[in-house]
Amino acid sequence: MSRIALLSSVVLALALCGCQTTKQPAPDKTIKTSSIKTEESTAGFPKPANLAFGETHHLAGRVLTVSSLKDLKLEPKEVVLSFDDGPIPGRTDRVLATLDRFGVKGAFMMVGEMAALHPELARRVAMEGNTIGSHTYKHPNLNTLSFDQAIAEITRGEAAVTKATGTDVNFFRFPYLADSRKLRSAVAAREMIVMDVDVDTKDYFSSTPEQVADRAMNRLRQRGRGIILMHDIHKRTAAMLPALLARLEAEGYKVVTLKFKRDDKPVVMASL
């Protein structure tokens, strides 16, 4: 990676550290330069062995094929592992290695600018069988933009992730979960399914990896199932993921892999 590209990645990752999943209007992002340090992974992103000697896992669940949001129904003890804001070297590849070790897949909601900066890593995420979604191009609060500006941001992000990964993008998550009925309908019209959140790990807080895993499990036990939100740009997330997956497995949860299938029914746009 060139020095200029690395610097751009650091600046963008710093900004994304302000990402908080909330329905409230997003505050101005306060950047703490000490809160994140970009790490380069080894060239070529070598794939680790799937299992350590003698290690077996039973965490992988079913493949759920969906055409619309109404199809995304999880059974008790089923979860979807979702990761926002990447990809970024040194973090996303560690997440991928952990998913591979446990034999499960995740849903990666990529920021278009990050995918454009790291296309090799973005493509690797897709090639390893993970679900690919977009998270806009620059991660703005879409409710602070005009409708046309919001659609332009969604479209640009989708195009950037599609180009970087070499695959269709059929899932979308609103930054800050700041949505509207009209925007959700517009996303559906683009043949993308909105990824909502059931369990927010709040891994963007200044917590230890153990605290993040505890928070996730406590919330999950209350709900019994759901889509888990994490961010693959955070070092603490990559560090805590093996423990979280081990705890999910020990408590009998199964990780569902999402696949998209087109619905032939026409999409009706919602009115204001």
CSV table of C-alpha atoms in Angstrom, one decimal:
chain,number,residue,atom,x,y,z
A,1,MET,CA,0.0,0.0,0.0
A,2,SER,CA,1.3,3.5,-0.9
A,3,ARG,CA,2.1,6.0,1.9
A,4,ILE,CA,-0.7,8.3,0.6
A,5,ALA,CA,-3.3,5.5,0.6
A,6,LEU,CA,-2.2,4.5,4.1
A,7,LEU,CA,-2.6,8.1,5.3
A,8,SER,CA,-6.0,8.3,3.7
A,9,SER,CA,-7.1,5.1,5.4
A,10,VAL,CA,-5.9,6.4,8.8
A,11,VAL,CA,-7.8,9.6,8.4
A,12,LEU,CA,-11.0,7.9,7.3
A,13,ALA,CA,-10.8,5.2,10.0
A,14,LEU,CA,-10.4,7.9,12.6
A,15,ALA,CA,-13.5,9.6,11.4
A,16,LEU,CA,-15.5,6.3,11.4
A,17,CYS,CA,-14.5,5.7,15.1
A,18,GLY,CA,-17.1,8.3,15.8
A,19,CYS,CA,-19.8,6.0,14.4
A,20,GLN,CA,-22.4,5.2,17.0
A,21,THR,CA,-25.5,3.2,16.2
A,22,THR,CA,-28.4,5.3,17.4
A,23,LYS,CA,-31.7,6.5,16.2
A,24,GLN,CA,-30.9,9.9,17.6
A,25,PRO,CA,-29.5,12.7,15.4
A,26,ALA,CA,-25.7,12.1,15.0
A,27,PRO,CA,-23.6,14.6,16.9
A,28,ASP,CA,-20.4,16.0,15.3
A,29,LYS,CA,-17.7,13.4,15.4
A,30,THR,CA,-15.0,14.0,18.0
A,31,ILE,CA,-11.8,12.4,16.7
A,32,LYS,CA,-9.4,11.0,19.3
A,33,THR,CA,-6.2,10.4,17.4
A,34,SER,CA,-5.0,8.0,20.1
A,35,SER,CA,-8.1,5.7,19.8
A,36,ILE,CA,-7.1,3.9,16.6
A,37,LYS,CA,-3.9,2.9,14.9
A,38,THR,CA,-4.0,1.4,11.5
A,39,GLU,CA,-2.2,-1.9,11.2
A,40,GLU,CA,-0.9,-3.4,8.0
A,41,SER,CA,-1.6,-7.1,7.5
A,42,THR,CA,0.9,-9.2,5.6
A,43,ALA,CA,1.0,-8.8,1.9
A,44,GLY,CA,-1.5,-11.0,0.0
A,45,PHE,CA,-3.6,-11.7,3.1
A,46,PRO,CA,-2.7,-15.4,3.5
A,47,LYS,CA,-5.5,-17.5,4.7
A,48,PRO,CA,-4.9,-19.4,7.9
A,49,ALA,CA,-5.7,-23.0,8.6
A,50,ASN,CA,-9.4,-23.4,9.3
A,51,LEU,CA,-8.9,-25.3,12.5
A,52,ALA,CA,-6.2,-25.8,15.0
A,53,PHE,CA,-5.1,-29.4,15.4
A,54,GLY,CA,-7.9,-31.4,17.0
A,55,GLU,CA,-10.3,-28.4,17.1
A,56,THR,CA,-13.8,-28.7,15.9
A,57,HIS,CA,-16.7,-26.3,16.0
A,58,HIS,CA,-20.5,-26.6,15.7
A,59,LEU,CA,-21.4,-22.9,15.4
A,60,ALA,CA,-22.4,-22.8,11.8
A,61,GLY,CA,-26.1,-22.8,11.2
A,62,ARG,CA,-28.4,-22.7,8.2
A,63,VAL,CA,-28.1,-20.6,5.0
A,64,LEU,CA,-31.1,-18.2,5.0
A,65,THR,CA,-32.1,-17.0,1.5
A,66,VAL,CA,-34.1,-13.8,1.5
A,67,SER,CA,-35.8,-11.6,-1.1
A,68,SER,CA,-37.1,-8.9,1.2
A,69,LEU,CA,-36.9,-7.8,4.8
A,70,LYS,CA,-39.9,-9.9,5.7
A,71,ASP,CA,-37.9,-13.0,4.9
A,72,LEU,CA,-35.2,-12.2,7.4
A,73,LYS,CA,-36.8,-14.1,10.2
A,74,LEU,CA,-34.5,-15.9,12.7
A,75,GLU,CA,-35.4,-18.8,14.9
A,76,PRO,CA,-34.6,-18.9,18.6
A,77,LYS,CA,-30.9,-19.2,19.2
A,78,GLU,CA,-30.0,-18.0,15.7
A,79,VAL,CA,-27.8,-15.0,15.1
A,80,VAL,CA,-26.3,-13.0,12.2
A,81,LEU,CA,-22.9,-11.6,12.7
A,82,SER,CA,-22.7,-8.2,11.0
A,83,PHE,CA,-19.7,-5.8,10.7
A,84,ASP,CA,-19.9,-2.2,9.7
A,85,ASP,CA,-17.4,0.5,8.5
A,86,GLY,CA,-14.6,-1.6,7.0
A,87,PRO,CA,-12.7,-3.0,5.4
A,88,ILE,CA,-9.4,-2.0,6.9
A,89,PRO,CA,-6.1,-3.9,6.9
A,90,GLY,CA,-5.0,-5.3,10.3
A,91,ARG,CA,-8.6,-5.5,11.6
A,92,THR,CA,-10.8,-6.9,8.9
A,93,ASP,CA,-8.4,-9.7,8.1
A,94,ARG,CA,-8.2,-10.7,11.7
A,95,VAL,CA,-12.0,-10.9,11.8
A,96,LEU,CA,-11.9,-13.0,8.7
A,97,ALA,CA,-9.4,-15.4,10.3
A,98,THR,CA,-11.6,-15.8,13.3
A,99,LEU,CA,-14.7,-16.5,11.3
A,100,ASP,CA,-12.7,-19.0,9.3
A,101,ARG,CA,-11.5,-20.7,12.4
A,102,PHE,CA,-15.1,-21.2,13.7
A,103,GLY,CA,-16.4,-22.1,10.3
A,104,VAL,CA,-19.0,-19.3,10.0
A,105,LYS,CA,-19.7,-16.3,7.8
A,106,GLY,CA,-20.5,-12.7,8.5
A,107,ALA,CA,-22.4,-9.8,6.9
A,108,PHE,CA,-20.0,-7.0,6.1
A,109,MET,CA,-21.7,-3.6,5.6
A,110,MET,CA,-18.8,-1.7,3.9
A,111,VAL,CA,-18.3,2.0,3.7
A,112,GLY,CA,-17.7,2.7,0.0
A,113,GLU,CA,-14.7,4.9,0.5
A,114,MET,CA,-13.0,2.2,2.7
A,115,ALA,CA,-13.8,-0.4,0.0
A,116,ALA,CA,-12.3,1.8,-2.7
A,117,LEU,CA,-9.1,2.3,-0.6
A,118,HIS,CA,-8.7,-1.4,0.1
A,119,PRO,CA,-10.2,-3.3,-2.9
A,120,GLU,CA,-8.0,-6.4,-2.4
A,121,LEU,CA,-9.3,-6.9,1.1
A,122,ALA,CA,-12.8,-6.1,0.1
A,123,ARG,CA,-12.7,-8.7,-2.6
A,124,ARG,CA,-11.3,-11.2,-0.2
A,125,VAL,CA,-14.2,-10.7,2.2
A,126,ALA,CA,-16.6,-11.5,-0.7
A,127,MET,CA,-14.5,-14.4,-2.1
A,128,GLU,CA,-14.6,-16.1,1.3
A,129,GLY,CA,-18.4,-16.4,1.1
A,130,ASN,CA,-19.5,-13.6,3.4
A,131,THR,CA,-22.6,-11.5,2.8
A,132,ILE,CA,-21.8,-8.1,1.3
A,133,GLY,CA,-23.7,-4.9,2.0
A,134,SER,CA,-23.1,-1.2,1.7
A,135,HIS,CA,-23.1,1.5,4.4
A,136,THR,CA,-23.1,4.6,2.1
A,137,TYR,CA,-19.9,6.1,0.6
A,138,LYS,CA,-18.8,8.5,3.4
A,139,HIS,CA,-21.0,7.4,6.4
A,140,PRO,CA,-23.2,10.6,6.8
A,141,ASN,CA,-26.4,10.8,8.8
A,142,LEU,CA,-28.8,10.6,5.8
A,143,ASN,CA,-31.5,12.3,7.8
A,144,THR,CA,-29.5,15.5,7.7
A,145,LEU,CA,-29.4,15.5,3.9
A,146,SER,CA,-32.0,16.2,1.3
A,147,PHE,CA,-33.7,13.1,-0.2
A,148,ASP,CA,-31.8,13.5,-3.5
A,149,GLN,CA,-28.5,13.9,-1.6
A,150,ALA,CA,-29.2,10.8,0.5
A,151,ILE,CA,-30.0,8.8,-2.6
A,152,ALA,CA,-26.8,10.0,-4.3
A,153,GLU,CA,-24.8,8.9,-1.2
A,154,ILE,CA,-26.5,5.5,-1.1
A,155,THR,CA,-25.9,5.0,-4.9
A,156,ARG,CA,-22.3,6.0,-4.7
A,157,GLY,CA,-21.6,3.7,-1.8
A,158,GLU,CA,-23.3,0.8,-3.5
A,159,ALA,CA,-21.3,1.4,-6.7
A,160,ALA,CA,-18.0,1.6,-4.8
A,161,VAL,CA,-18.6,-1.6,-2.9
A,162,THR,CA,-19.7,-3.4,-6.0
A,163,LYS,CA,-16.6,-2.4,-7.9
A,164,ALA,CA,-14.2,-3.3,-5.0
A,165,THR,CA,-15.8,-6.7,-4.2
A,166,GLY,CA,-16.7,-7.7,-7.7
A,167,THR,CA,-20.1,-8.9,-6.5
A,168,ASP,CA,-23.7,-7.6,-6.3
A,169,VAL,CA,-24.6,-5.6,-3.2
A,170,ASN,CA,-28.0,-6.6,-1.9
A,171,PHE,CA,-27.9,-5.5,1.7
A,172,PHE,CA,-27.7,-2.0,3.2
A,173,ARG,CA,-27.4,-0.5,6.7
A,174,PHE,CA,-28.2,3.1,7.5
A,175,PRO,CA,-25.4,5.0,9.3
A,176,TYR,CA,-26.5,5.7,12.8
A,177,LEU,CA,-29.6,3.7,12.0
A,178,ALA,CA,-30.9,7.1,10.8
A,179,ASP,CA,-33.6,6.1,8.4
A,180,SER,CA,-37.0,7.2,7.2
A,181,ARG,CA,-39.9,5.4,5.6
A,182,LYS,CA,-39.2,7.0,2.2
A,183,LEU,CA,-35.5,6.2,2.3
A,184,ARG,CA,-36.2,2.6,3.3
A,185,SER,CA,-38.6,2.2,0.4
A,186,ALA,CA,-36.0,3.7,-1.9
A,187,VAL,CA,-33.4,1.2,-0.7
A,188,ALA,CA,-35.8,-1.6,-1.3
A,189,ALA,CA,-36.4,-0.3,-4.8
A,190,ARG,CA,-32.7,-0.7,-5.5
A,191,GLU,CA,-33.1,-4.4,-4.6
A,192,MET,CA,-31.3,-4.0,-1.3
A,193,ILE,CA,-32.5,-5.3,2.0
A,194,VAL,CA,-32.1,-3.0,5.0
A,195,MET,CA,-30.1,-4.7,7.8
A,196,ASP,CA,-31.5,-3.6,11.1
A,197,VAL,CA,-29.9,-4.3,14.4
A,198,ASP,CA,-31.1,-6.4,17.3
A,199,VAL,CA,-28.0,-6.6,19.5
A,200,ASP,CA,-25.7,-3.6,19.5
A,201,THR,CA,-22.3,-4.6,21.0
A,202,LYS,CA,-21.4,-0.9,21.3
A,203,ASP,CA,-17.9,-1.8,20.4
A,204,TYR,CA,-17.3,1.8,19.5
A,205,PHE,CA,-17.2,2.7,23.2
A,206,SER,CA,-13.9,2.7,25.0
A,207,SER,CA,-14.4,-0.7,26.5
A,208,THR,CA,-12.2,-3.7,26.9
A,209,PRO,CA,-12.7,-6.7,24.6
A,210,GLU,CA,-14.2,-8.6,27.6
A,211,GLN,CA,-16.7,-5.8,28.3
A,212,VAL,CA,-17.8,-5.8,24.6
A,213,ALA,CA,-18.4,-9.6,24.7
A,214,ASP,CA,-20.2,-9.4,28.0
A,215,ARG,CA,-22.5,-6.6,26.7
A,216,ALA,CA,-23.3,-8.6,23.6
A,217,MET,CA,-24.1,-11.8,25.4
A,218,ASN,CA,-26.3,-10.1,28.0
A,219,ARG,CA,-28.3,-8.3,25.4
A,220,LEU,CA,-28.6,-11.5,23.3
A,221,ARG,CA,-29.8,-13.6,26.2
A,222,GLN,CA,-32.6,-11.1,26.7
A,223,ARG,CA,-33.7,-11.4,23.0
A,224,GLY,CA,-32.8,-15.0,22.4
A,225,ARG,CA,-31.9,-14.4,18.7
A,226,GLY,CA,-31.0,-11.5,16.4
A,227,ILE,CA,-28.6,-9.5,14.2
A,228,ILE,CA,-25.5,-8.6,16.1
A,229,LEU,CA,-23.8,-5.3,15.2
A,230,MET,CA,-20.0,-5.0,15.4
A,231,HIS,CA,-17.4,-2.8,13.6
A,232,ASP,CA,-14.4,-4.4,11.9
A,233,ILE,CA,-12.4,-1.2,12.1
A,234,HIS,CA,-11.9,-1.6,15.8
A,235,LYS,CA,-8.9,-3.4,17.3
A,236,ARG,CA,-11.0,-4.4,20.4
A,237,THR,CA,-13.6,-6.0,18.1
A,238,ALA,CA,-11.0,-8.2,16.4
A,239,ALA,CA,-9.6,-9.1,19.8
A,240,MET,CA,-12.9,-10.0,21.4
A,241,LEU,CA,-14.4,-11.9,18.5
A,242,PRO,CA,-12.9,-15.4,19.3
A,243,ALA,CA,-14.2,-15.2,22.9
A,244,LEU,CA,-17.7,-14.1,21.7
A,245,LEU,CA,-18.0,-16.9,19.2
A,246,ALA,CA,-16.8,-19.4,21.7
A,247,ARG,CA,-19.5,-18.2,24.2
A,248,LEU,CA,-22.1,-18.3,21.5
A,249,GLU,CA,-21.2,-21.9,20.7
A,250,ALA,CA,-21.1,-22.9,24.4
A,251,GLU,CA,-24.6,-21.6,24.8
A,252,GLY,CA,-26.1,-23.4,21.8
A,253,TYR,CA,-26.4,-20.5,19.3
A,254,LYS,CA,-26.1,-21.0,15.6
A,255,VAL,CA,-24.7,-18.4,13.1
A,256,VAL,CA,-26.9,-17.9,10.1
A,257,THR,CA,-25.5,-17.1,6.7
A,258,LEU,CA,-27.6,-14.7,4.6
A,259,LYS,CA,-28.0,-15.1,0.8
A,260,PHE,CA,-30.1,-12.9,-1.5
A,261,LYS,CA,-32.5,-14.0,-4.1
A,262,ARG,CA,-34.4,-11.6,-6.3
A,263,ASP,CA,-38.2,-11.3,-5.8
A,264,ASP,CA,-40.1,-10.9,-9.1
A,265,LYS,CA,-42.8,-8.8,-7.3
A,266,PRO,CA,-42.6,-5.1,-8.1
A,267,VAL,CA,-41.5,-2.7,-5.4
A,268,VAL,CA,-44.0,0.1,-4.5
A,269,MET,CA,-42.4,3.3,-3.3
A,270,ALA,CA,-43.7,4.8,-0.1
A,271,SER,CA,-45.1,8.3,-0.1
A,272,LEU,CA,-43.9,11.1,2.2
